[in-house]
XYZ file of C-alpha atoms in Angstrom:
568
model
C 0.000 0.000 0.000
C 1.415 3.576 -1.197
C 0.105 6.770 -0.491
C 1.017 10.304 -0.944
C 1.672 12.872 1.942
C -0.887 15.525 2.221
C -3.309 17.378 3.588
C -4.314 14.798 5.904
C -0.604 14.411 7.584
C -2.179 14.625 11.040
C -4.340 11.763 10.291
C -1.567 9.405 9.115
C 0.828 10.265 11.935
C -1.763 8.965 13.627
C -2.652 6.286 11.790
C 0.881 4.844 11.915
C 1.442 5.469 15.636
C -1.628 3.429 16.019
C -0.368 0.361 13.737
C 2.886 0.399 15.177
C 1.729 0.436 18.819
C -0.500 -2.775 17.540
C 1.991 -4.644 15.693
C 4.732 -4.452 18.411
C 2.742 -5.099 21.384
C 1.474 -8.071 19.770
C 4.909 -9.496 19.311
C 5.843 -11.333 22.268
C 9.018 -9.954 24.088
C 10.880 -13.130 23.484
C 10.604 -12.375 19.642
C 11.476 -8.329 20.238
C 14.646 -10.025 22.123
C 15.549 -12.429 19.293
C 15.285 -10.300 16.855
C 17.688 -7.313 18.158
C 19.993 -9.507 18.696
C 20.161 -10.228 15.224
C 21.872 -6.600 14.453
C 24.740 -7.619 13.687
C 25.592 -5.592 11.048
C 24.812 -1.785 10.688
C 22.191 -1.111 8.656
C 23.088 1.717 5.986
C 21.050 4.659 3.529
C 22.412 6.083 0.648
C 21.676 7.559 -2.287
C 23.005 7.576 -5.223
C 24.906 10.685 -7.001
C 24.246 11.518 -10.656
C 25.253 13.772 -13.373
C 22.647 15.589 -15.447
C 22.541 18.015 -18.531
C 20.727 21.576 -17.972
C 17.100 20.693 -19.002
C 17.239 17.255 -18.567
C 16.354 14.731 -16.474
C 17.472 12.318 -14.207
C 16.530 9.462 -11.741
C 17.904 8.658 -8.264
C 17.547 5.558 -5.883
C 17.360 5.867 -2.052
C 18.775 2.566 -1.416
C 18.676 0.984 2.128
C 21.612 -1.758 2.513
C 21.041 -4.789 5.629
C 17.483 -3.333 6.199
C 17.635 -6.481 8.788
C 14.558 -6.826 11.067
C 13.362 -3.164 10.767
C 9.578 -2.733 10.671
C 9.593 1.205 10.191
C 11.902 3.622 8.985
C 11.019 7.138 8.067
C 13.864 10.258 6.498
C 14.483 12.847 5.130
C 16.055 14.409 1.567
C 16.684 17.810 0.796
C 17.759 19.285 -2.643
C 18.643 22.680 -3.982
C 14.569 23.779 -5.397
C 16.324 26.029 -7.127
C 18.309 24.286 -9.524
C 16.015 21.216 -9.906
C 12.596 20.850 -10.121
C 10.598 17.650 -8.248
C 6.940 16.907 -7.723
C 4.572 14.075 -6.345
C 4.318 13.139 -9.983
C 7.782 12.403 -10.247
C 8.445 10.164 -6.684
C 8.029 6.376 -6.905
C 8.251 4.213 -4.151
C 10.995 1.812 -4.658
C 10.371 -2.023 -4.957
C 11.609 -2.880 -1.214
C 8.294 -1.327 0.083
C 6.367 -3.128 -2.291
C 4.148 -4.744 0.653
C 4.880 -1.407 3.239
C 2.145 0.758 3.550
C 4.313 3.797 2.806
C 3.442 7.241 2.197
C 6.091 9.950 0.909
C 5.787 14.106 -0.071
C 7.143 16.672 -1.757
C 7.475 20.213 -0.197
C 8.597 22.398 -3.580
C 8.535 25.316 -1.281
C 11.810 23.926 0.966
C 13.056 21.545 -1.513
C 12.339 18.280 0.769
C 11.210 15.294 0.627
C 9.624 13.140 3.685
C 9.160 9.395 3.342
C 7.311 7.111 6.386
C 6.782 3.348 6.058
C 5.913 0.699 8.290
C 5.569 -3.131 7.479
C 4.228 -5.920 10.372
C 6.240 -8.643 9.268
C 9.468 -6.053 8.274
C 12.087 -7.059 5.362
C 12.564 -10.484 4.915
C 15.806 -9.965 3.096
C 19.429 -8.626 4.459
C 19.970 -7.946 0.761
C 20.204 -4.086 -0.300
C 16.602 -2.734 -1.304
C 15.443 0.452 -3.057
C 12.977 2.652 -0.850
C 12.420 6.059 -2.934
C 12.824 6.737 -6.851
C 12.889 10.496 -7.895
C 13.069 11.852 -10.965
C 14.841 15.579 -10.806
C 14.355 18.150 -14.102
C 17.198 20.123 -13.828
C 16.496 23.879 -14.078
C 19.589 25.731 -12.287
C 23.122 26.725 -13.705
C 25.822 24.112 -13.936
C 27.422 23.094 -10.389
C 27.639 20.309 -7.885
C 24.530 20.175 -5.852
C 24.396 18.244 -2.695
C 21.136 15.672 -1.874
C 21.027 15.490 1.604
C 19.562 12.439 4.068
C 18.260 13.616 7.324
C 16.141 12.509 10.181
C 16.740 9.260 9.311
C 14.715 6.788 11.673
C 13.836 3.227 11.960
C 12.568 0.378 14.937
C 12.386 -3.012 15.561
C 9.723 -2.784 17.857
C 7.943 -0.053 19.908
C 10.630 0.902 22.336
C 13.761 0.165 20.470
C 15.099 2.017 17.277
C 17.558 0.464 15.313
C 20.933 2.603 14.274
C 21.197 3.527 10.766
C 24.406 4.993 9.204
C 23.683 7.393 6.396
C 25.114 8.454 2.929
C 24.329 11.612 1.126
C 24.775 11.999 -2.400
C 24.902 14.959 -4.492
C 23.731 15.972 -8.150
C 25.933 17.740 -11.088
C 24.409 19.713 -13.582
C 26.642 19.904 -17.177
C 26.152 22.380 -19.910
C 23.657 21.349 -22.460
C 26.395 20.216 -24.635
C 27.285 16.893 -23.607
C 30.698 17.235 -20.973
C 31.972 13.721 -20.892
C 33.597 12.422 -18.076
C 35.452 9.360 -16.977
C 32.401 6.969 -15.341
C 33.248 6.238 -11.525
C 35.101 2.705 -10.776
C 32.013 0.765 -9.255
C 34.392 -0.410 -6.611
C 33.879 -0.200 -2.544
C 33.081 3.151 -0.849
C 36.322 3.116 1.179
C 39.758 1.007 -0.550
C 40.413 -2.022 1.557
C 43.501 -3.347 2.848
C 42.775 -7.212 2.849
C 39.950 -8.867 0.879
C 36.603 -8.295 2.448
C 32.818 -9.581 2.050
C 30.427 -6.085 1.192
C 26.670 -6.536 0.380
C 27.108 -10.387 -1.031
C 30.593 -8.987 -2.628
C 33.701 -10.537 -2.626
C 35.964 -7.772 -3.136
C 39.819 -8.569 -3.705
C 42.824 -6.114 -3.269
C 45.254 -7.000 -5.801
C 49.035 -6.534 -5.755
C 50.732 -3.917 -8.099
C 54.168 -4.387 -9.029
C 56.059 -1.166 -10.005
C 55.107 -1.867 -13.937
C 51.834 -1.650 -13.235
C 50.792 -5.441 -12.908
C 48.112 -6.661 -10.501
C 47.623 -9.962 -9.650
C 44.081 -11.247 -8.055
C 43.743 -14.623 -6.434
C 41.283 -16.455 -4.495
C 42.567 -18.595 -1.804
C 40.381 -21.974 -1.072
C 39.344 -20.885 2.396
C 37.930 -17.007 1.558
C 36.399 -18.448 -1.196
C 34.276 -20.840 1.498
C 33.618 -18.086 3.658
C 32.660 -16.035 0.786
C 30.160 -18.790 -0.555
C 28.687 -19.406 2.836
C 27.525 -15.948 3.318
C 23.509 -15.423 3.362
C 23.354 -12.956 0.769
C 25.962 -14.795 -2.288
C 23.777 -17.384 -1.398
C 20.589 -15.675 -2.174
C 22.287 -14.130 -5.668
C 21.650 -15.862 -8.589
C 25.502 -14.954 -9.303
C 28.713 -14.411 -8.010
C 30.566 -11.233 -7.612
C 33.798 -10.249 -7.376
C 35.292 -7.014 -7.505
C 39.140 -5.734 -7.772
C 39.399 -2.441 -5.487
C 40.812 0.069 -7.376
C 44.415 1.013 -7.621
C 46.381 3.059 -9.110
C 48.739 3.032 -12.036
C 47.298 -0.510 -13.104
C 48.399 -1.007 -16.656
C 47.139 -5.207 -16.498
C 45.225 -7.224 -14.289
C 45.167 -10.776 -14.054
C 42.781 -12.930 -11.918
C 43.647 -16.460 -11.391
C 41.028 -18.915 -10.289
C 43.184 -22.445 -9.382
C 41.863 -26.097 -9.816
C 40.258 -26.139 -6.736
C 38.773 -22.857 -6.798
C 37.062 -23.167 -10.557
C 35.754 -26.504 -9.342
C 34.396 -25.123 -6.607
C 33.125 -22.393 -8.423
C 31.702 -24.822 -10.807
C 29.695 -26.162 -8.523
C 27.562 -23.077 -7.909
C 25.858 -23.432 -11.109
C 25.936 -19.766 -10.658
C 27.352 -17.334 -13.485
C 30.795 -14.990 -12.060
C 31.047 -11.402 -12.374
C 34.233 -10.181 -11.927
C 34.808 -6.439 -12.090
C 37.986 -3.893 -12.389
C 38.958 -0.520 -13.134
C 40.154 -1.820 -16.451
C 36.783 -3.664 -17.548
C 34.479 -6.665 -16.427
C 33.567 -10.122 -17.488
C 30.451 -11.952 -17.116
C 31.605 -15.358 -16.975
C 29.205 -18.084 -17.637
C 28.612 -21.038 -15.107
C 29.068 -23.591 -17.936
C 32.534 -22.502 -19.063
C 33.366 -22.827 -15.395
C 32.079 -26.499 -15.794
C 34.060 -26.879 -19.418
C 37.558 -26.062 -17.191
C 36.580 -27.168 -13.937
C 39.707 -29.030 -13.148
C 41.836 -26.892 -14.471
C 43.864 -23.705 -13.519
C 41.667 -20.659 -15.011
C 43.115 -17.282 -15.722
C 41.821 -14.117 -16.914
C 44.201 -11.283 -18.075
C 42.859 -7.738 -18.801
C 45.760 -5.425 -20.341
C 45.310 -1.337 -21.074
C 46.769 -0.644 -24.519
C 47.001 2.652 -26.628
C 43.724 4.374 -27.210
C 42.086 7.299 -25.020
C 39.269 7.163 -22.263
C 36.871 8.163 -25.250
C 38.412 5.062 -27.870
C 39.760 2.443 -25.195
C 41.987 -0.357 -26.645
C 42.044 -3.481 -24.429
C 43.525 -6.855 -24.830
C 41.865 -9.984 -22.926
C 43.316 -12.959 -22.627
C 42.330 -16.300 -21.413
C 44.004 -19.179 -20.228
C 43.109 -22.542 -19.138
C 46.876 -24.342 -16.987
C 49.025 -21.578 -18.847
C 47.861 -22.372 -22.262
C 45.501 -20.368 -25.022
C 41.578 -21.392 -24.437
C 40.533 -21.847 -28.242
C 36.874 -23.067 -27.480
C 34.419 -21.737 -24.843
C 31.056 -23.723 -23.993
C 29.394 -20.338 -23.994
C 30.237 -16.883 -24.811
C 31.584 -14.270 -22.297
C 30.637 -10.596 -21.859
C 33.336 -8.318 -21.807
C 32.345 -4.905 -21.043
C 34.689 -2.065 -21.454
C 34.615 1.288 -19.814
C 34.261 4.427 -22.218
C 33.374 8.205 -22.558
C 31.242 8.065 -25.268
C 29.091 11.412 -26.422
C 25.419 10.478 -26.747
C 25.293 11.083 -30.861
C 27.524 8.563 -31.502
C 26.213 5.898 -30.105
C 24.745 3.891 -32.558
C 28.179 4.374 -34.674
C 30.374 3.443 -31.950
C 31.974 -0.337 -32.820
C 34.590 -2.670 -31.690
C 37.390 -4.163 -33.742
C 39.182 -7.234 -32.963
C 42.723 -7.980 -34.013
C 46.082 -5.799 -34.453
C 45.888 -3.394 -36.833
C 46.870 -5.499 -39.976
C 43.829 -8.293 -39.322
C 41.447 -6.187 -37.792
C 37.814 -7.152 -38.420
C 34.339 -5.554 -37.058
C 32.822 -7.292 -33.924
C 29.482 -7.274 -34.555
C 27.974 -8.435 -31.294
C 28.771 -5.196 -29.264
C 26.283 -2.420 -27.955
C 27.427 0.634 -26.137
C 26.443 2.775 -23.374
C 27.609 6.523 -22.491
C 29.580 4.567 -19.783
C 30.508 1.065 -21.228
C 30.658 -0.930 -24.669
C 29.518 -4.507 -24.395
C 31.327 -7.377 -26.158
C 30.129 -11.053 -26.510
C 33.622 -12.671 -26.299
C 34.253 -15.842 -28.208
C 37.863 -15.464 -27.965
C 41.298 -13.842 -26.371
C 41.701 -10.742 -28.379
C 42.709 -7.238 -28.765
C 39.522 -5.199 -28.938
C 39.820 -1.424 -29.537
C 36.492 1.186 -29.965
C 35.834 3.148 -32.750
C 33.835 5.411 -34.620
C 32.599 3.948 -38.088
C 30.049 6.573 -38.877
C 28.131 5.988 -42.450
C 25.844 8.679 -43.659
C 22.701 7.933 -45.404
C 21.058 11.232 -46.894
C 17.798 9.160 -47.094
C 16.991 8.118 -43.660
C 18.046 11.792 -41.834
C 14.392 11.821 -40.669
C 13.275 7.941 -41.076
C 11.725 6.126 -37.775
C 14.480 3.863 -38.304
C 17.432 5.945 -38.426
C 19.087 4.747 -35.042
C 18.888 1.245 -36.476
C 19.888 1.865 -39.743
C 23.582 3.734 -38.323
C 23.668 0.953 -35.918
C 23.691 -1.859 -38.279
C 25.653 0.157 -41.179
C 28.312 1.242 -38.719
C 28.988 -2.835 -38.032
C 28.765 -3.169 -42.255
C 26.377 -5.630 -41.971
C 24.325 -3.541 -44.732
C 25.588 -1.434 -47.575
C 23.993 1.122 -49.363
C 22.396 1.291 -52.564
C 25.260 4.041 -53.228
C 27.099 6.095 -50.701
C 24.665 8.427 -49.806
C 21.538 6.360 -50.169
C 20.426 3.831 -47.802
C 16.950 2.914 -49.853
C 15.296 1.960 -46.324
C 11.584 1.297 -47.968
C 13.128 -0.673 -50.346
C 11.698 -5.070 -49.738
C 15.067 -7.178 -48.929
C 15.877 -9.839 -50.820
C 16.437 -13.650 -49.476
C 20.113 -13.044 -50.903
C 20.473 -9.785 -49.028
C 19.299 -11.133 -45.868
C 21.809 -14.184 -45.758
C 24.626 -11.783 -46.535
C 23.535 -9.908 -43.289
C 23.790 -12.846 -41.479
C 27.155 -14.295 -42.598
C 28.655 -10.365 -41.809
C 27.116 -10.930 -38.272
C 28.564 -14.345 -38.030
C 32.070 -12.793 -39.041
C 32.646 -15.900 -40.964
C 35.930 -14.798 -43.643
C 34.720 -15.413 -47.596
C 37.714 -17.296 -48.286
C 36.459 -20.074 -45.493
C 33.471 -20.345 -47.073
C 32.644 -23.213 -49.373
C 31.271 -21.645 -52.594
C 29.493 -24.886 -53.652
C 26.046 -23.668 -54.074
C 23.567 -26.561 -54.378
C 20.826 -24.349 -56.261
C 20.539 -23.886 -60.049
C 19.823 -19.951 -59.783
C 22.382 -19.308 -57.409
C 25.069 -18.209 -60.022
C 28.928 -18.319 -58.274
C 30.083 -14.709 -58.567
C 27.075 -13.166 -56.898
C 28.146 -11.303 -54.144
C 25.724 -13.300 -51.860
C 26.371 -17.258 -53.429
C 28.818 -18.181 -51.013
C 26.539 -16.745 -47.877
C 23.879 -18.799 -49.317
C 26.139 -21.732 -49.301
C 26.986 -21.030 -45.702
C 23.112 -20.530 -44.839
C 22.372 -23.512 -46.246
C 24.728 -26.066 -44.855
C 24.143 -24.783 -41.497
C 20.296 -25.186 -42.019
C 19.384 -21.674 -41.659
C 17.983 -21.688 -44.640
C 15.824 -23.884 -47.391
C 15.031 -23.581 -50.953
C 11.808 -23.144 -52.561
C 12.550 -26.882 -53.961
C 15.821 -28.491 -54.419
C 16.763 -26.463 -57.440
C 15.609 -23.187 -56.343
C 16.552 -20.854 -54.178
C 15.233 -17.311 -55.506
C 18.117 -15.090 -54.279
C 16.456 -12.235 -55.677
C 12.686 -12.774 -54.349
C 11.729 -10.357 -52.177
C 11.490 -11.885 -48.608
C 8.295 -11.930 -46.128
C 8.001 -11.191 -42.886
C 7.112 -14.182 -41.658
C 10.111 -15.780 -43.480
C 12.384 -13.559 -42.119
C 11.144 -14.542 -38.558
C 11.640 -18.707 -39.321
C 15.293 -17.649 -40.771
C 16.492 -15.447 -37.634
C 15.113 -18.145 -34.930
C 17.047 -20.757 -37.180
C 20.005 -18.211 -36.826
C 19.237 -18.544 -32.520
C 19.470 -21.785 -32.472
C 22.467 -21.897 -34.291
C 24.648 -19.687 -31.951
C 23.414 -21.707 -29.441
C 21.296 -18.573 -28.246
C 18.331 -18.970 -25.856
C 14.859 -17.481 -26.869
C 12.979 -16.184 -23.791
C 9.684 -18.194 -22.619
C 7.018 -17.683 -24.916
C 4.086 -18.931 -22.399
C 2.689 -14.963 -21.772
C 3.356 -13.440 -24.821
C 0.370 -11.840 -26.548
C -0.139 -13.232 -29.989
C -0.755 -10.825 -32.675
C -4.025 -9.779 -34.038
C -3.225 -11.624 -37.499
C -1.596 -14.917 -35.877
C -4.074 -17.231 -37.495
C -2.981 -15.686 -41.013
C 0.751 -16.895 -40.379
C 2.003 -19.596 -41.946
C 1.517 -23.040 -39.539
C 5.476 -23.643 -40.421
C 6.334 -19.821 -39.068
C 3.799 -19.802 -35.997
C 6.697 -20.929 -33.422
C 9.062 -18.281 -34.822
C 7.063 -15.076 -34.535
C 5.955 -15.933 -30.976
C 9.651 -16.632 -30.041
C 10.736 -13.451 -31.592
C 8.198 -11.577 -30.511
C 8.604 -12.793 -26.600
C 12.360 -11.825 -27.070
C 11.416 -8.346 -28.581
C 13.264 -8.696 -31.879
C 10.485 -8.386 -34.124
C 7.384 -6.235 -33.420
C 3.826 -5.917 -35.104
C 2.523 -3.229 -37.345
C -1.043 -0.937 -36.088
C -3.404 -3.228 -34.770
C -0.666 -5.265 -33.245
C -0.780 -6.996 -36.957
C 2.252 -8.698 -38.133
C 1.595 -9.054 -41.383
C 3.459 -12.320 -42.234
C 2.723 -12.010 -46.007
C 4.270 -8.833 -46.125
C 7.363 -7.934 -47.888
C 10.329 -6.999 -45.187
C 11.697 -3.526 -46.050
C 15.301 -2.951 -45.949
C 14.870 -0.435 -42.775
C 12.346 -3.750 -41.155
C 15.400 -5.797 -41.176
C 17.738 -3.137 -40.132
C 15.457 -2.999 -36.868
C 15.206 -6.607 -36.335
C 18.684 -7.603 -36.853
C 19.743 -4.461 -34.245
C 17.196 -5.963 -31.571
C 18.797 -9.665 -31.903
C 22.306 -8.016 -31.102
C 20.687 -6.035 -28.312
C 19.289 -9.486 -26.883
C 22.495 -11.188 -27.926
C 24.310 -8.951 -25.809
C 22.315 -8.362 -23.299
C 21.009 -11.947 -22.191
């Protein structure tokens, strides 16, 4: 239950004094007794600082870290009214109080904001939870403006409050011209000397050698304590974080038999995160190497804080891993202005072999990778400029897919996004996305009207032997037929499976309007794609399966698998 503070504030400082003077007294004391002696770790507030462009927007969390056995809690934060503007409108209360009946306002007038909650049974979790969400419009000149926690109460029963450390948090406002700056190291709040458990963290100090080498290593019995705790266990991963140091040119973590195996045996996924990037490790290539001595090397090459170049390497007992059971997710931080965006890509290889990655999506903060392989990744710009789609709805798509040359233009300056894709087209795409090299390819073509020097005969050949793709008949392939929608849906689920790439469960999604019009053999398709967003319907939620699939259609679609790719 939610409410907003208002005119009837009496009423509800009454009404919670009477519920809490209820729900304690009918506790009996020997539960009040048990459960304060369960405080054994500070309870903490916090909330979090952000950077914001004049005339923009911007969201913060009031986050409340080992809530423990509180059953109220009730603060304070005040911000500068006159350089941001906040309203009723623009307060959520956070997830945590989901169940609480809480009750927050907004006094414009002071620049303050008063949140009360109270809950019988309390939080049920240790783990961190968000209480407030505002959303500030930011009005003043540029400057560093503090958010400020105050009054900050909370009890475990009628007669006993329960400590609570707080953290303020303060808001920058930029010019209106994008200022970039470097993203802050998600590492602890204060640098520790010796490894240490935070919030369900494992978080190693590693040891620099004067060139600028740090070495991380998990040792068997942290790594039980770390396991044991009640909150890793609760995670459905495991994190690990390198405090930050400086002058760290490489970084190596090193995960021995024992430890991988143990790790292994989680079933959990690892996230292990440094100043120089993180890794999402997945459980099963933990499994693939679990008796063997796993290391991870991150090394800061050339490049600037806007275009990073990193090298990763991995190692399974000292030599070169060449196959992984599953991809990892390499994410590398950057200071990227917000136009560029959808141009921003990642090569792999030195200079003289580089090649497009196209499985990478970027952030103002970070570029995503899905790793297959130790490499030398550096970001770029690859800009391509379309005079044709300047004020198309599928412009963002259109850069984003160009920029990875997975799509050409008609010519240099036209894009021709209305234009119906071609089957030949559309397996081209898909062989650029697969990176495969043409002169791997077998350019065998088993269809009559599939001449060899087409530009797309040896993708079809590739399609076809990997069973993303059918003829018409045996003879026919009809590169130059102009593909349907529903088609299109069949080939890019056929494309999933192939990478090995789960769809998500299908068992809510909302058929479209039109479903019974879609071929019986493309039915399973469009409801996978649609439940993992990469296609979408037309007005009417109609998907039009007959329909021809524009060149700009495709763009979209084939951006929204990488997104998923990437993202899942």
């Amino acid at each position: 239950m939610m409410m907003k503070i208002g005119q009837r504030t009496t009423c509800t400082v009454l009404l919670f004094a009477i519920l809490l003077t209820t729900m304690f007294h009918a506790l009996p004391s020997t539960a009040l007794a048990a459960e304060a002696n369960e405080k054994a770790t500070a309870a903490r507030i916090e909330v979090t600082s952000k950077q914001v462009q004049q005339g923009k927007a911007t969201t913060v969390d009031i986050t409340l870290h080992n809530p423990q056995s509180l059953k109220s809690i009730e603060f304070e934060v005040n911000y500068n009214k006159n350089a941001f503007k906040l309203s009723n409108d623009e307060v959520q209360i956070g997830s945590g109080l989901k169940d609480w009946l809480a009750e927050f306002n907004v006094d414009q007038s002071t620049g303050k904001v008063k949140l009360a909650a109270v809950n019988l049974a309390g939080f049920t979790t240790n783990n961190a939870v968000t209480l407030l969400r505002l959303t500030f419009q930011a009005t003043g000149e540029q400057g560093r403006y503090p958010l400020q926690l105050a009054n900050v109460t909370g009890y475990v029963d009628m007669n006993e409050s329960l400590p609570i450390a707080s953290k303020s948090g303060e808001l920058t406002i930029s010019s209106s011209e994008p200022i970039i700056t470097y993203p802050p190291y998600p590492g602890p709040s204060v640098t520790p000397t010796g490894p240490v458990i935070e919030d369900g963290v494992l978080i190693l100090v590693p040891e620099v050698s004067d060139a600028g080498k740090a070495h991380l290593k998990v040792d068997q019995q942290l790594l039980q304590q770390f396991l044991s705790d009640k909150e890793v266990k609760a995670a459905n991963q495991i994190s690990i974080k390198a405090a930050e140091q400086a002058g760290v040119q490489e970084m190596t973590l090193t995960l021995e038999e024992d430890i991988t195996a143990q790790l292994a045996a989680t079933n959990k996924n690892i996230v292990v995160t440094t100043q120089l990037g993180s890794l999402d490790i997945p459980t099963a290539v933990l499994q693939q190497y679990a008796k063997q001595k796993l290391s991870f090397v991150w090394l800061k090459k050339e490049g600037t804080n806007e275009l990073p170049i990193r090298e990763l390497m991995i190692t399974a007992n000292d030599q070169p891993v060449t196959s992984l059971a599953q991809p990892l997710y390499y994410h590398i931080p950057i200071l990227a202005d917000q136009k560029i965006l959808s141009s921003l890509i990642v090569y792999k290889g030195t200079e003289a072999t580089k090649q497009i990655v196209p499985m990478a999506i970027s952030t103002a903060e970070e570029i995503m990778i899905r790793v297959t392989e130790s490499a030398l990744y550096s970001v770029a710009v690859n800009e391509q400029n379309f005079a044709d789609i300047t004020n198309h709805w599928g412009k963002t798509a259109i850069d984003f897919v160009a920029s990875r040359e997975l799509f050409e233009g008609m010519s240099e300056e036209k894009f021709a996004p209305e234009v119906a894709m071609t089957r030949g087209m559309l397996v081209t795409v898909l062989g650029r996305l697969q990176g495969i090299e043409l002169a791997e390819l077998d350019v065998k073509v088993p269809f009559n009207d599939v001449a060899s020097h087409k530009y797309y005969a040896p993708y079809v050949a590739w399609a076809y032997n990997n069973k993303l793709v059918q003829g018409l008949n045996q003879q026919t392939f009809a590169p130059e037929e102009f593909i349907s929608r529903e088609q299109l849906a069949v080939i890019l689920f056929n494309y999933m499976k192939f990478i090995k790439l789960q769809p998500k469960n299908n068992d809510s999604v909302v058929a479209f309007a039109d479903q019974q019009q879609i071929a019986s053999w493309a039915q399973e398709a469009v409801l996978q794609m649609k439940a993992s967003d990469i296609v979408k319907g037309k007005s009417g939620n109609k998907f039009d399966g007959k329909g021809q699939a524009t060149r700009a259609e495709v763009a979209q679609m084939i951006a929204n698998f990488i997104h998923y790719a990437v993202k899942q």
